[in-house]
Coordinates of C-alpha atoms and ligand atoms in Angstrom, one line a residue:
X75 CA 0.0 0.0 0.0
X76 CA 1.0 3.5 -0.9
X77 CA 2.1 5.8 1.9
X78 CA 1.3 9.7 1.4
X79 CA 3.4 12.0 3.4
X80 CA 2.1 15.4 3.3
X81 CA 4.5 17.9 2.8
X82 CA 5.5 19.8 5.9
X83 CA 5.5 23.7 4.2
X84 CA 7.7 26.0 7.0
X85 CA 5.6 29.4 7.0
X86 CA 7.5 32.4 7.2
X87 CA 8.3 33.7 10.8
X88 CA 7.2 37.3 11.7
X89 CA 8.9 38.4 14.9
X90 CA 6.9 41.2 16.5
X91 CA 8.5 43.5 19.6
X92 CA 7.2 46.1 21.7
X93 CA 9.1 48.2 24.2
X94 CA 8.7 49.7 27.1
X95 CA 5.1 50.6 29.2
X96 CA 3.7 48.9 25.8
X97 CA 2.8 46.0 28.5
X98 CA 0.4 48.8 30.0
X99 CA -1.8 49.0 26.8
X100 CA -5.1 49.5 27.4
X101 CA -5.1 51.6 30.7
X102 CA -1.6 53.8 29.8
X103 CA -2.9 56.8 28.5
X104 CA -6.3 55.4 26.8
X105 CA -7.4 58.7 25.0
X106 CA -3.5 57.9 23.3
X107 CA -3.1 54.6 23.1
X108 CA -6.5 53.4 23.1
X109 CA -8.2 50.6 25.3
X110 CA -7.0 47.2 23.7
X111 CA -4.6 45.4 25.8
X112 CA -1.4 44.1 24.8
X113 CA -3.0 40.6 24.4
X114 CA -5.4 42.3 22.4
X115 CA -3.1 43.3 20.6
X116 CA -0.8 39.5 20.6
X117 CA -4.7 38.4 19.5
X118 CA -5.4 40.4 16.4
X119 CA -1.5 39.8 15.0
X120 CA -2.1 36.2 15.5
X121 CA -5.3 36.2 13.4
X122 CA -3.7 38.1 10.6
X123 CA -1.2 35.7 10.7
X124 CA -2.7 33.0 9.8
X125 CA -5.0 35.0 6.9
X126 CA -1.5 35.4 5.8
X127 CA 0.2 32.4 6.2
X128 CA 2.9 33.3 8.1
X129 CA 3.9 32.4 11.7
X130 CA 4.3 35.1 14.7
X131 CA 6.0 35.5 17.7
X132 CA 5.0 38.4 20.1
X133 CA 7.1 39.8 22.7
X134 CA 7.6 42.5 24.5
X135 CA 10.4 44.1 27.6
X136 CA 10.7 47.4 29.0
X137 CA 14.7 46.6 28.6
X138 CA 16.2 48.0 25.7
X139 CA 19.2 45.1 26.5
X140 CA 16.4 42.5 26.2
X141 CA 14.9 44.0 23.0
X142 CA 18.9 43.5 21.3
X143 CA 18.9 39.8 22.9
X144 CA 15.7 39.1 20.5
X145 CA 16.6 40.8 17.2
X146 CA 20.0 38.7 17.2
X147 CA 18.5 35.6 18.8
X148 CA 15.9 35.4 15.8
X149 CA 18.6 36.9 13.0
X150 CA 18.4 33.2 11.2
X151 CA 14.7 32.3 12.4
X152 CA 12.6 35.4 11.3
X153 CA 11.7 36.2 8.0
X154 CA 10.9 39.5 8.8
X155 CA 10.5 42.1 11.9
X156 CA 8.0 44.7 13.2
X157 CA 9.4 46.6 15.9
X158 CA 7.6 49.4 17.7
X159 CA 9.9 50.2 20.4
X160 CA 7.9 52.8 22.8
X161 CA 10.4 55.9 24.1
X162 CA 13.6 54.0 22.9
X163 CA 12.7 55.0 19.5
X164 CA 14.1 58.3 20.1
X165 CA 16.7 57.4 22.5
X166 CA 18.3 54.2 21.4
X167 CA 21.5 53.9 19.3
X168 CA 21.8 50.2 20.6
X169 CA 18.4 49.2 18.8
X170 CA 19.6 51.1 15.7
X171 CA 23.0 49.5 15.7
X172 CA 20.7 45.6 16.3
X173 CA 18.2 46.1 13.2
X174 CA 21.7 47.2 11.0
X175 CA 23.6 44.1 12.2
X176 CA 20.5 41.7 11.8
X177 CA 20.1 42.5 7.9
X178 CA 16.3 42.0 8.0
X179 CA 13.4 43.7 6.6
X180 CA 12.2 46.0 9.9
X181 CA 9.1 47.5 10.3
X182 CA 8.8 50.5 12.7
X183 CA 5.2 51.0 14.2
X184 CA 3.8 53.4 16.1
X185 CA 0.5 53.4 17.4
X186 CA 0.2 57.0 18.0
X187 CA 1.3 59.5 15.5
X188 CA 4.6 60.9 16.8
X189 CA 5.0 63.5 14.3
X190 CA 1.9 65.2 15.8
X191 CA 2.8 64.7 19.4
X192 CA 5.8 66.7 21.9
X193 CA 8.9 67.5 19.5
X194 CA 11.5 65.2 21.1
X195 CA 9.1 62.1 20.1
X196 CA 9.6 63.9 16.2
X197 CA 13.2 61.8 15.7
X198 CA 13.0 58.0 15.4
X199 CA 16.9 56.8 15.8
X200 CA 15.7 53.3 14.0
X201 CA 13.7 55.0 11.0
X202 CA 16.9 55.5 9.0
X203 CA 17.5 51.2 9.3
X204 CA 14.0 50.5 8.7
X205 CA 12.2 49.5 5.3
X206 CA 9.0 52.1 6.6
X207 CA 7.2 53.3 9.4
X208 CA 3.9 53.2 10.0
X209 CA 2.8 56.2 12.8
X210 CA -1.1 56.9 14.1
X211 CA -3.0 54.3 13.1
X212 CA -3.4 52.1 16.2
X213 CA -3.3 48.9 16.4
X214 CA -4.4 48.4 12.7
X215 CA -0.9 49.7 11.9
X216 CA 0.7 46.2 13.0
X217 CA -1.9 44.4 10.8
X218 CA -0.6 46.9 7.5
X219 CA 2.9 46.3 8.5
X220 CA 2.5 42.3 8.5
X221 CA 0.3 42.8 4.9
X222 CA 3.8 44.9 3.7
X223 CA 5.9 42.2 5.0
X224 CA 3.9 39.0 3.9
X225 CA 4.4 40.5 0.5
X226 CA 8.2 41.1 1.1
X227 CA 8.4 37.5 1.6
X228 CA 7.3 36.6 -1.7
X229 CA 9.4 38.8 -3.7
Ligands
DQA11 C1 4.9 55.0 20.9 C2 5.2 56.5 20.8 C3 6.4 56.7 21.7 O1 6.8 58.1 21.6 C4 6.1 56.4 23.1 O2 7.2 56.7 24.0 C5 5.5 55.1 23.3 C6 4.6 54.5 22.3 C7 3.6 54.7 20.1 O3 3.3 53.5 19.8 O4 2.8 55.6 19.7 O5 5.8 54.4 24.3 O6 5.9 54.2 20.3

């Protein structure tokens, strides 16, 4: 008798990371952030994923240190990145200096839009490392960025 072995297709890996006080979604700053939690958030990226075919990990740390550790540690497993990391996008060389090394496509994503906001939130030390950024479209902007990098993956 014939045996059939199904093909075991790898999907693409999409590592998401959030930075700090993104853990707080939901009651930081509503009228700013909105009301969906961070698992909200985990929840709705998981769905796309799977519309899309591609796998997703989710994480998130208030420590910029941590935040390095995951961009090497998945530098050979991910197919892609969206990043939005809080205040350290306009403070951190050490995250600029991570997506350079990693040689991946990065997506920056901000939920609010920080071109409209205070003026020291106006420079994004990543953005120049990054294939786009996506600013002020709440949590939708996470499901556009995983659309742009779905499609990346094909090319
Ligand atoms: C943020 C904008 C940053 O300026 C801020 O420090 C955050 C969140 C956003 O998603 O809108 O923590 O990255």
């Amino acid at each position: 008798m014939l045996k059939i072995v199904k093909n075991h297709i790898m999907q693409p890996l999409i590592l998401i990371l959030n930075g700090p006080n993104l853990n707080l979604l939901g009651t930081r700053e509503p009228e700013i952030y909105g009301t969906l939690t961070l698992s909200d958030l985990h929840a709705s990226c998981e769905k796309q994923a799977q519309a899309l075919g591609l796998a997703v990990q989710c994480l998130q740390s208030n420590h910029e240190g941590q935040l390095v550790d995951w961009l090497h540690e998945y530098r050979q497993k991910a197919a892609g990145v969206i990043i939005n990391p809080g205040a350290l996008t306009h403070t951190s060389i050490a995250l600029l200096d991570a997506i350079k090394a990693v040689d991946l496509p990065v997506i920056e994503v901000h939920l609010s839009n920080i071109a409209a906001r205070e003026s020291f939130r106006h420079h994004s030390y990543i953005a120049p490392a990054v294939k786009g950024t996506i600013t002020g479209l709440g949590a939708e902007g996470y499901l556009f960025a995983m659309k742009a990098l779905a499609s990346l993956c094909k090319a």
